[in-house]
């Protein structure tokens, strides 16, 4: 048995979109509105923006594997740039960060009692997201759970972005934890690759856009949602 599966767990590190919050319910309709705003009423531009974001306008959802599902805001700004030639890439990025901070996020499960349970058990709880840190903090505040987190990192917090392991190793170092005593919990391959590279156990959840066939090879467990984590932790011993 590998050390990451035998070491007692002391820290839980969560992705945000698709993990704490249901990805489709939180983002798909909002993106449709964003596309309408950025298109300035021009149908051709609307279609071009949707193509850049790999978004299905007819069904109001992202295509599988779309960059926006797991990529950083900076990466999204770069792919949007051809559709918005009158904007600089930096201006697009800044606009996306500001706009995303006001999204009404839909929790995947009731979050406050679950996170309280983890904290009461003595676990450190962290967030590692490819969203901006400022937007992530707004979302946690809106869900009234920001006080449950010991660590919050976004792609712009200085640790790098997933799938690189910087945010994961930063969590462990900040709280003097052995990475093998931590679990990276996420809904995308980016999350799981980052966790594995940091030496953490990895748990996949199915509240994002990826299915078990994509996630299982990278995960020590695949759960329907984070509400199943307490049982998994108990069974693990």
PDB file of C-alpha atoms in Angstrom:
ATOM      1  CA  UNK A   1       0.000   0.000   0.000  1.00  0.00           C
ATOM      2  CA  UNK A   2       1.401   3.418  -0.925  1.00  0.00           C
ATOM      3  CA  UNK A   3       2.146   5.922   1.838  1.00  0.00           C
ATOM      4  CA  UNK A   4      -0.574   8.267   0.605  1.00  0.00           C
ATOM      5  CA  UNK A   5      -3.137   5.519   1.289  1.00  0.00           C
ATOM      6  CA  UNK A   6      -1.797   4.431   4.682  1.00  0.00           C
ATOM      7  CA  UNK A   7      -0.978   7.752   6.364  1.00  0.00           C
ATOM      8  CA  UNK A   8      -3.692   9.152   8.675  1.00  0.00           C
ATOM      9  CA  UNK A   9      -5.387  12.126   7.008  1.00  0.00           C
ATOM     10  CA  UNK A  10      -4.782  15.553   8.552  1.00  0.00           C
ATOM     11  CA  UNK A  11      -5.707  17.880   5.690  1.00  0.00           C
ATOM     12  CA  UNK A  12      -8.396  18.168   3.009  1.00  0.00           C
ATOM     13  CA  UNK A  13      -7.776  20.382  -0.004  1.00  0.00           C
ATOM     14  CA  UNK A  14     -10.776  21.115  -2.216  1.00  0.00           C
ATOM     15  CA  UNK A  15     -11.184  22.407  -5.722  1.00  0.00           C
ATOM     16  CA  UNK A  16     -14.017  24.954  -5.970  1.00  0.00           C
ATOM     17  CA  UNK A  17     -16.027  24.746  -9.192  1.00  0.00           C
ATOM     18  CA  UNK A  18     -17.493  21.309  -9.724  1.00  0.00           C
ATOM     19  CA  UNK A  19     -16.414  20.168  -6.257  1.00  0.00           C
ATOM     20  CA  UNK A  20     -17.734  22.490  -3.554  1.00  0.00           C
ATOM     21  CA  UNK A  21     -20.196  23.922  -6.059  1.00  0.00           C
ATOM     22  CA  UNK A  22     -22.084  22.137  -8.823  1.00  0.00           C
ATOM     23  CA  UNK A  23     -20.385  23.246 -12.030  1.00  0.00           C
ATOM     24  CA  UNK A  24     -23.297  23.136 -14.461  1.00  0.00           C
ATOM     25  CA  UNK A  25     -25.843  24.739 -12.127  1.00  0.00           C
ATOM     26  CA  UNK A  26     -23.418  27.480 -11.117  1.00  0.00           C
ATOM     27  CA  UNK A  27     -21.788  28.410 -14.406  1.00  0.00           C
ATOM     28  CA  UNK A  28     -23.611  27.269 -17.543  1.00  0.00           C
ATOM     29  CA  UNK A  29     -26.443  29.819 -17.544  1.00  0.00           C
ATOM     30  CA  UNK A  30     -24.142  32.597 -16.321  1.00  0.00           C
ATOM     31  CA  UNK A  31     -21.772  32.020 -19.226  1.00  0.00           C
ATOM     32  CA  UNK A  32     -24.686  32.363 -21.645  1.00  0.00           C
ATOM     33  CA  UNK A  33     -25.400  35.808 -20.209  1.00  0.00           C
ATOM     34  CA  UNK A  34     -21.731  36.761 -20.340  1.00  0.00           C
ATOM     35  CA  UNK A  35     -21.573  35.796 -24.021  1.00  0.00           C
ATOM     36  CA  UNK A  36     -24.620  37.965 -24.759  1.00  0.00           C
ATOM     37  CA  UNK A  37     -23.027  40.923 -22.952  1.00  0.00           C
ATOM     38  CA  UNK A  38     -19.650  40.614 -24.675  1.00  0.00           C
ATOM     39  CA  UNK A  39     -21.228  40.194 -28.115  1.00  0.00           C
ATOM     40  CA  UNK A  40     -22.879  43.643 -28.019  1.00  0.00           C
ATOM     41  CA  UNK A  41     -25.889  42.165 -29.802  1.00  0.00           C
ATOM     42  CA  UNK A  42     -23.873  40.972 -32.810  1.00  0.00           C
ATOM     43  CA  UNK A  43     -24.828  37.407 -33.741  1.00  0.00           C
ATOM     44  CA  UNK A  44     -21.542  36.595 -35.467  1.00  0.00           C
ATOM     45  CA  UNK A  45     -19.546  37.773 -32.461  1.00  0.00           C
ATOM     46  CA  UNK A  46     -21.826  35.817 -30.133  1.00  0.00           C
ATOM     47  CA  UNK A  47     -21.153  32.623 -32.075  1.00  0.00           C
ATOM     48  CA  UNK A  48     -17.411  33.347 -32.199  1.00  0.00           C
ATOM     49  CA  UNK A  49     -17.215  33.914 -28.429  1.00  0.00           C
ATOM     50  CA  UNK A  50     -19.120  30.707 -27.772  1.00  0.00           C
ATOM     51  CA  UNK A  51     -16.768  28.791 -30.075  1.00  0.00           C
ATOM     52  CA  UNK A  52     -13.738  30.202 -28.254  1.00  0.00           C
ATOM     53  CA  UNK A  53     -15.186  29.122 -24.909  1.00  0.00           C
ATOM     54  CA  UNK A  54     -16.284  25.731 -26.315  1.00  0.00           C
ATOM     55  CA  UNK A  55     -19.828  26.483 -25.184  1.00  0.00           C
ATOM     56  CA  UNK A  56     -22.956  24.944 -26.704  1.00  0.00           C
ATOM     57  CA  UNK A  57     -25.334  27.888 -27.207  1.00  0.00           C
ATOM     58  CA  UNK A  58     -28.293  25.694 -28.111  1.00  0.00           C
ATOM     59  CA  UNK A  59     -28.098  23.482 -25.017  1.00  0.00           C
ATOM     60  CA  UNK A  60     -26.594  26.146 -22.722  1.00  0.00           C
ATOM     61  CA  UNK A  61     -23.731  24.004 -21.500  1.00  0.00           C
ATOM     62  CA  UNK A  62     -20.015  23.539 -22.076  1.00  0.00           C
ATOM     63  CA  UNK A  63     -18.737  20.929 -24.468  1.00  0.00           C
ATOM     64  CA  UNK A  64     -16.808  18.115 -22.747  1.00  0.00           C
ATOM     65  CA  UNK A  65     -13.185  19.053 -22.149  1.00  0.00           C
ATOM     66  CA  UNK A  66     -13.754  22.798 -22.604  1.00  0.00           C
ATOM     67  CA  UNK A  67     -10.887  24.916 -21.283  1.00  0.00           C
ATOM     68  CA  UNK A  68     -13.293  26.933 -19.133  1.00  0.00           C
ATOM     69  CA  UNK A  69     -14.109  23.857 -17.054  1.00  0.00           C
ATOM     70  CA  UNK A  70     -10.670  23.538 -15.465  1.00  0.00           C
ATOM     71  CA  UNK A  71      -8.493  26.271 -16.986  1.00  0.00           C
ATOM     72  CA  UNK A  72      -7.427  29.534 -15.388  1.00  0.00           C
ATOM     73  CA  UNK A  73      -9.040  32.887 -16.052  1.00  0.00           C
ATOM     74  CA  UNK A  74      -5.840  33.974 -17.789  1.00  0.00           C
ATOM     75  CA  UNK A  75      -6.135  30.998 -20.159  1.00  0.00           C
ATOM     76  CA  UNK A  76      -9.796  31.808 -20.819  1.00  0.00           C
ATOM     77  CA  UNK A  77      -8.879  35.411 -21.614  1.00  0.00           C
ATOM     78  CA  UNK A  78      -6.258  34.223 -24.098  1.00  0.00           C
ATOM     79  CA  UNK A  79      -8.692  31.995 -25.997  1.00  0.00           C
ATOM     80  CA  UNK A  80     -11.305  34.773 -26.022  1.00  0.00           C
ATOM     81  CA  UNK A  81      -8.884  37.317 -27.464  1.00  0.00           C
ATOM     82  CA  UNK A  82      -9.527  36.508 -31.161  1.00  0.00           C
ATOM     83  CA  UNK A  83     -13.252  37.139 -30.668  1.00  0.00           C
ATOM     84  CA  UNK A  84     -12.648  40.442 -28.860  1.00  0.00           C
ATOM     85  CA  UNK A  85      -9.888  42.156 -30.878  1.00  0.00           C
ATOM     86  CA  UNK A  86     -10.844  45.562 -29.463  1.00  0.00           C
ATOM     87  CA  UNK A  87      -9.877  44.352 -25.954  1.00  0.00           C
ATOM     88  CA  UNK A  88      -6.411  43.556 -24.640  1.00  0.00           C
ATOM     89  CA  UNK A  89      -5.956  40.114 -23.114  1.00  0.00           C
ATOM     90  CA  UNK A  90      -5.249  41.734 -19.745  1.00  0.00           C
ATOM     91  CA  UNK A  91      -8.489  43.699 -19.977  1.00  0.00           C
ATOM     92  CA  UNK A  92     -10.459  40.536 -20.783  1.00  0.00           C
ATOM     93  CA  UNK A  93      -8.888  38.756 -17.817  1.00  0.00           C
ATOM     94  CA  UNK A  94      -9.678  41.624 -15.444  1.00  0.00           C
ATOM     95  CA  UNK A  95     -13.269  41.776 -16.702  1.00  0.00           C
ATOM     96  CA  UNK A  96     -13.768  38.030 -16.252  1.00  0.00           C
ATOM     97  CA  UNK A  97     -12.407  38.140 -12.691  1.00  0.00           C
ATOM     98  CA  UNK A  98     -14.751  41.001 -11.762  1.00  0.00           C
ATOM     99  CA  UNK A  99     -17.775  39.453 -13.437  1.00  0.00           C
ATOM    100  CA  UNK A 100     -17.228  35.955 -12.016  1.00  0.00           C
ATOM    101  CA  UNK A 101     -17.063  37.238  -8.447  1.00  0.00           C
ATOM    102  CA  UNK A 102     -20.800  37.976  -8.554  1.00  0.00           C
ATOM    103  CA  UNK A 103     -21.945  34.552  -9.795  1.00  0.00           C
ATOM    104  CA  UNK A 104     -24.530  32.862  -7.576  1.00  0.00           C
ATOM    105  CA  UNK A 105     -22.850  29.603  -6.761  1.00  0.00           C
ATOM    106  CA  UNK A 106     -24.939  26.467  -6.192  1.00  0.00           C
ATOM    107  CA  UNK A 107     -23.476  24.178  -3.483  1.00  0.00           C
ATOM    108  CA  UNK A 108     -23.027  20.567  -4.506  1.00  0.00           C
ATOM    109  CA  UNK A 109     -24.162  19.540  -1.001  1.00  0.00           C
ATOM    110  CA  UNK A 110     -24.964  21.495   2.194  1.00  0.00           C
ATOM    111  CA  UNK A 111     -21.479  22.835   2.812  1.00  0.00           C
ATOM    112  CA  UNK A 112     -21.455  24.491   6.231  1.00  0.00           C
ATOM    113  CA  UNK A 113     -22.303  21.400   8.313  1.00  0.00           C
ATOM    114  CA  UNK A 114     -19.957  19.201   6.294  1.00  0.00           C
ATOM    115  CA  UNK A 115     -17.008  21.561   6.622  1.00  0.00           C
ATOM    116  CA  UNK A 116     -17.785  22.043  10.316  1.00  0.00           C
ATOM    117  CA  UNK A 117     -17.592  18.267  10.713  1.00  0.00           C
ATOM    118  CA  UNK A 118     -14.145  18.206   9.137  1.00  0.00           C
ATOM    119  CA  UNK A 119     -12.897  21.076  11.278  1.00  0.00           C
ATOM    120  CA  UNK A 120     -14.316  19.509  14.445  1.00  0.00           C
ATOM    121  CA  UNK A 121     -12.399  16.329  13.583  1.00  0.00           C
ATOM    122  CA  UNK A 122      -9.182  18.367  13.661  1.00  0.00           C
ATOM    123  CA  UNK A 123      -8.597  18.443   9.914  1.00  0.00           C
ATOM    124  CA  UNK A 124      -7.066  21.409   8.131  1.00  0.00           C
ATOM    125  CA  UNK A 125      -9.284  22.524   5.243  1.00  0.00           C
ATOM    126  CA  UNK A 126      -8.032  24.326   2.159  1.00  0.00           C
ATOM    127  CA  UNK A 127      -9.150  25.538  -1.267  1.00  0.00           C
ATOM    128  CA  UNK A 128      -7.093  25.291  -4.464  1.00  0.00           C
ATOM    129  CA  UNK A 129      -8.847  26.748  -7.511  1.00  0.00           C
ATOM    130  CA  UNK A 130      -7.883  27.879 -10.988  1.00  0.00           C
ATOM    131  CA  UNK A 131     -10.272  30.790 -10.478  1.00  0.00           C
ATOM    132  CA  UNK A 132      -8.897  34.072  -9.148  1.00  0.00           C
ATOM    133  CA  UNK A 133      -8.373  34.172  -5.387  1.00  0.00           C
ATOM    134  CA  UNK A 134     -10.542  37.300  -5.063  1.00  0.00           C
ATOM    135  CA  UNK A 135     -13.478  35.637  -6.836  1.00  0.00           C
ATOM    136  CA  UNK A 136     -13.009  32.467  -4.792  1.00  0.00           C
ATOM    137  CA  UNK A 137     -13.181  34.450  -1.563  1.00  0.00           C
ATOM    138  CA  UNK A 138     -16.376  36.158  -2.743  1.00  0.00           C
ATOM    139  CA  UNK A 139     -17.939  32.790  -3.525  1.00  0.00           C
ATOM    140  CA  UNK A 140     -16.996  31.346  -0.130  1.00  0.00           C
ATOM    141  CA  UNK A 141     -18.315  34.458   1.599  1.00  0.00           C
ATOM    142  CA  UNK A 142     -21.564  34.216  -0.363  1.00  0.00           C
ATOM    143  CA  UNK A 143     -21.972  30.623   0.781  1.00  0.00           C
ATOM    144  CA  UNK A 144     -21.126  31.703   4.349  1.00  0.00           C
ATOM    145  CA  UNK A 145     -18.296  29.183   4.647  1.00  0.00           C
ATOM    146  CA  UNK A 146     -15.128  31.264   4.299  1.00  0.00           C
ATOM    147  CA  UNK A 147     -14.433  30.891   8.028  1.00  0.00           C
ATOM    148  CA  UNK A 148     -14.177  27.117   7.524  1.00  0.00           C
ATOM    149  CA  UNK A 149     -11.024  27.427   5.397  1.00  0.00           C
ATOM    150  CA  UNK A 150      -7.456  27.558   6.670  1.00  0.00           C
ATOM    151  CA  UNK A 151      -5.992  28.159   3.219  1.00  0.00           C
ATOM    152  CA  UNK A 152      -7.335  29.743   0.015  1.00  0.00           C
ATOM    153  CA  UNK A 153      -5.307  29.814  -3.194  1.00  0.00           C
ATOM    154  CA  UNK A 154      -6.203  30.818  -6.742  1.00  0.00           C
ATOM    155  CA  UNK A 155      -4.219  30.777  -9.962  1.00  0.00           C
ATOM    156  CA  UNK A 156      -3.008  34.290  -9.126  1.00  0.00           C
ATOM    157  CA  UNK A 157      -1.945  33.639  -5.503  1.00  0.00           C
ATOM    158  CA  UNK A 158       1.691  32.905  -6.314  1.00  0.00           C
ATOM    159  CA  UNK A 159       1.637  29.099  -6.260  1.00  0.00           C
ATOM    160  CA  UNK A 160       0.990  28.524  -9.969  1.00  0.00           C
ATOM    161  CA  UNK A 161      -2.065  26.820 -11.434  1.00  0.00           C
ATOM    162  CA  UNK A 162      -3.250  23.232 -11.592  1.00  0.00           C
ATOM    163  CA  UNK A 163      -2.253  20.739 -12.962  1.00  0.00           C
ATOM    164  CA  UNK A 164       1.075  21.920 -11.521  1.00  0.00           C
ATOM    165  CA  UNK A 165       1.277  20.955  -7.836  1.00  0.00           C
ATOM    166  CA  UNK A 166       2.197  24.363  -6.385  1.00  0.00           C
ATOM    167  CA  UNK A 167      -1.119  25.101  -4.672  1.00  0.00           C
ATOM    168  CA  UNK A 168      -1.143  21.608  -3.171  1.00  0.00           C
ATOM    169  CA  UNK A 169       2.397  21.754  -1.852  1.00  0.00           C
ATOM    170  CA  UNK A 170       1.691  25.266  -0.598  1.00  0.00           C
ATOM    171  CA  UNK A 171      -1.197  23.963   1.504  1.00  0.00           C
ATOM    172  CA  UNK A 172       0.957  21.238   3.044  1.00  0.00           C
ATOM    173  CA  UNK A 173       3.878  23.558   3.740  1.00  0.00           C
ATOM    174  CA  UNK A 174       1.711  26.327   5.169  1.00  0.00           C
ATOM    175  CA  UNK A 175       0.299  23.974   7.790  1.00  0.00           C
ATOM    176  CA  UNK A 176       3.383  21.779   8.275  1.00  0.00           C
ATOM    177  CA  UNK A 177       1.608  18.711   6.909  1.00  0.00           C
ATOM    178  CA  UNK A 178       3.089  15.679   5.229  1.00  0.00           C
ATOM    179  CA  UNK A 179       1.543  15.706   1.718  1.00  0.00           C
ATOM    180  CA  UNK A 180       0.790  12.003   2.205  1.00  0.00           C
ATOM    181  CA  UNK A 181      -1.474  13.048   5.089  1.00  0.00           C
ATOM    182  CA  UNK A 182      -3.532  15.269   2.760  1.00  0.00           C
ATOM    183  CA  UNK A 183      -6.286  14.575   0.242  1.00  0.00           C
ATOM    184  CA  UNK A 184      -6.818  16.606  -2.917  1.00  0.00           C
ATOM    185  CA  UNK A 185     -10.532  16.495  -3.750  1.00  0.00           C
ATOM    186  CA  UNK A 186     -11.606  17.583  -7.216  1.00  0.00           C
ATOM    187  CA  UNK A 187     -13.790  17.045 -10.255  1.00  0.00           C
ATOM    188  CA  UNK A 188     -11.210  17.324 -13.034  1.00  0.00           C
ATOM    189  CA  UNK A 189      -8.022  15.672 -14.197  1.00  0.00           C
ATOM    190  CA  UNK A 190      -6.199  18.945 -13.423  1.00  0.00           C
ATOM    191  CA  UNK A 191      -7.093  18.573  -9.728  1.00  0.00           C
ATOM    192  CA  UNK A 192      -6.066  14.951  -9.492  1.00  0.00           C
ATOM    193  CA  UNK A 193      -2.825  15.325 -11.437  1.00  0.00           C
ATOM    194  CA  UNK A 194      -1.849  18.224  -9.167  1.00  0.00           C
ATOM    195  CA  UNK A 195      -2.628  16.232  -6.042  1.00  0.00           C
ATOM    196  CA  UNK A 196      -0.734  13.158  -7.212  1.00  0.00           C
ATOM    197  CA  UNK A 197       2.285  15.282  -8.181  1.00  0.00           C
ATOM    198  CA  UNK A 198       2.310  16.772  -4.676  1.00  0.00           C
ATOM    199  CA  UNK A 199       2.242  13.305  -3.105  1.00  0.00           C
ATOM    200  CA  UNK A 200      -1.329  13.543  -1.850  1.00  0.00           C
ATOM    201  CA  UNK A 201      -4.143  11.030  -1.916  1.00  0.00           C
ATOM    202  CA  UNK A 202      -6.712  11.993  -4.540  1.00  0.00           C
ATOM    203  CA  UNK A 203     -10.495  11.764  -4.489  1.00  0.00           C
ATOM    204  CA  UNK A 204     -12.630  12.515  -7.539  1.00  0.00           C
ATOM    205  CA  UNK A 205     -16.229  13.725  -7.337  1.00  0.00           C
ATOM    206  CA  UNK A 206     -18.857  13.662 -10.076  1.00  0.00           C
ATOM    207  CA  UNK A 207     -20.399  17.125  -9.568  1.00  0.00           C
ATOM    208  CA  UNK A 208     -18.343  18.606 -12.392  1.00  0.00           C
ATOM    209  CA  UNK A 209     -18.295  17.884 -16.100  1.00  0.00           C
ATOM    210  CA  UNK A 210     -15.969  14.856 -16.158  1.00  0.00           C
ATOM    211  CA  UNK A 211     -17.146  11.265 -15.836  1.00  0.00           C
ATOM    212  CA  UNK A 212     -15.696   8.364 -13.859  1.00  0.00           C
ATOM    213  CA  UNK A 213     -13.981   6.887 -16.917  1.00  0.00           C
ATOM    214  CA  UNK A 214     -11.773  10.005 -17.141  1.00  0.00           C
ATOM    215  CA  UNK A 215     -11.198  10.457 -13.419  1.00  0.00           C
ATOM    216  CA  UNK A 216     -10.831   6.919 -12.054  1.00  0.00           C
ATOM    217  CA  UNK A 217      -7.287   6.303 -13.383  1.00  0.00           C
ATOM    218  CA  UNK A 218      -6.076   9.368 -11.457  1.00  0.00           C
ATOM    219  CA  UNK A 219      -8.046   8.894  -8.243  1.00  0.00           C
ATOM    220  CA  UNK A 220      -7.771   6.727  -5.151  1.00  0.00           C
ATOM    221  CA  UNK A 221     -11.572   6.912  -4.964  1.00  0.00           C
ATOM    222  CA  UNK A 222     -14.424   8.240  -7.089  1.00  0.00           C
ATOM    223  CA  UNK A 223     -17.394   9.558  -5.083  1.00  0.00           C
ATOM    224  CA  UNK A 224     -20.724  11.008  -6.223  1.00  0.00           C
ATOM    225  CA  UNK A 225     -20.066  14.223  -4.294  1.00  0.00           C
ATOM    226  CA  UNK A 226     -18.128  15.537  -1.297  1.00  0.00           C
ATOM    227  CA  UNK A 227     -20.973  14.527   1.003  1.00  0.00           C
ATOM    228  CA  UNK A 228     -19.587  10.989   0.719  1.00  0.00           C
ATOM    229  CA  UNK A 229     -16.170  11.996   2.070  1.00  0.00           C
ATOM    230  CA  UNK A 230     -16.882  11.295   5.784  1.00  0.00           C
ATOM    231  CA  UNK A 231     -17.799   7.692   4.991  1.00  0.00           C
ATOM    232  CA  UNK A 232     -14.735   7.285   2.803  1.00  0.00           C
ATOM    233  CA  UNK A 233     -12.486   8.707   5.507  1.00  0.00           C
ATOM    234  CA  UNK A 234     -14.040   6.443   8.141  1.00  0.00           C
ATOM    235  CA  UNK A 235     -13.630   3.346   5.974  1.00  0.00           C
ATOM    236  CA  UNK A 236     -10.032   4.304   5.275  1.00  0.00           C
ATOM    237  CA  UNK A 237      -9.253   4.221   8.998  1.00  0.00           C
TER     238      UNK A 237
END
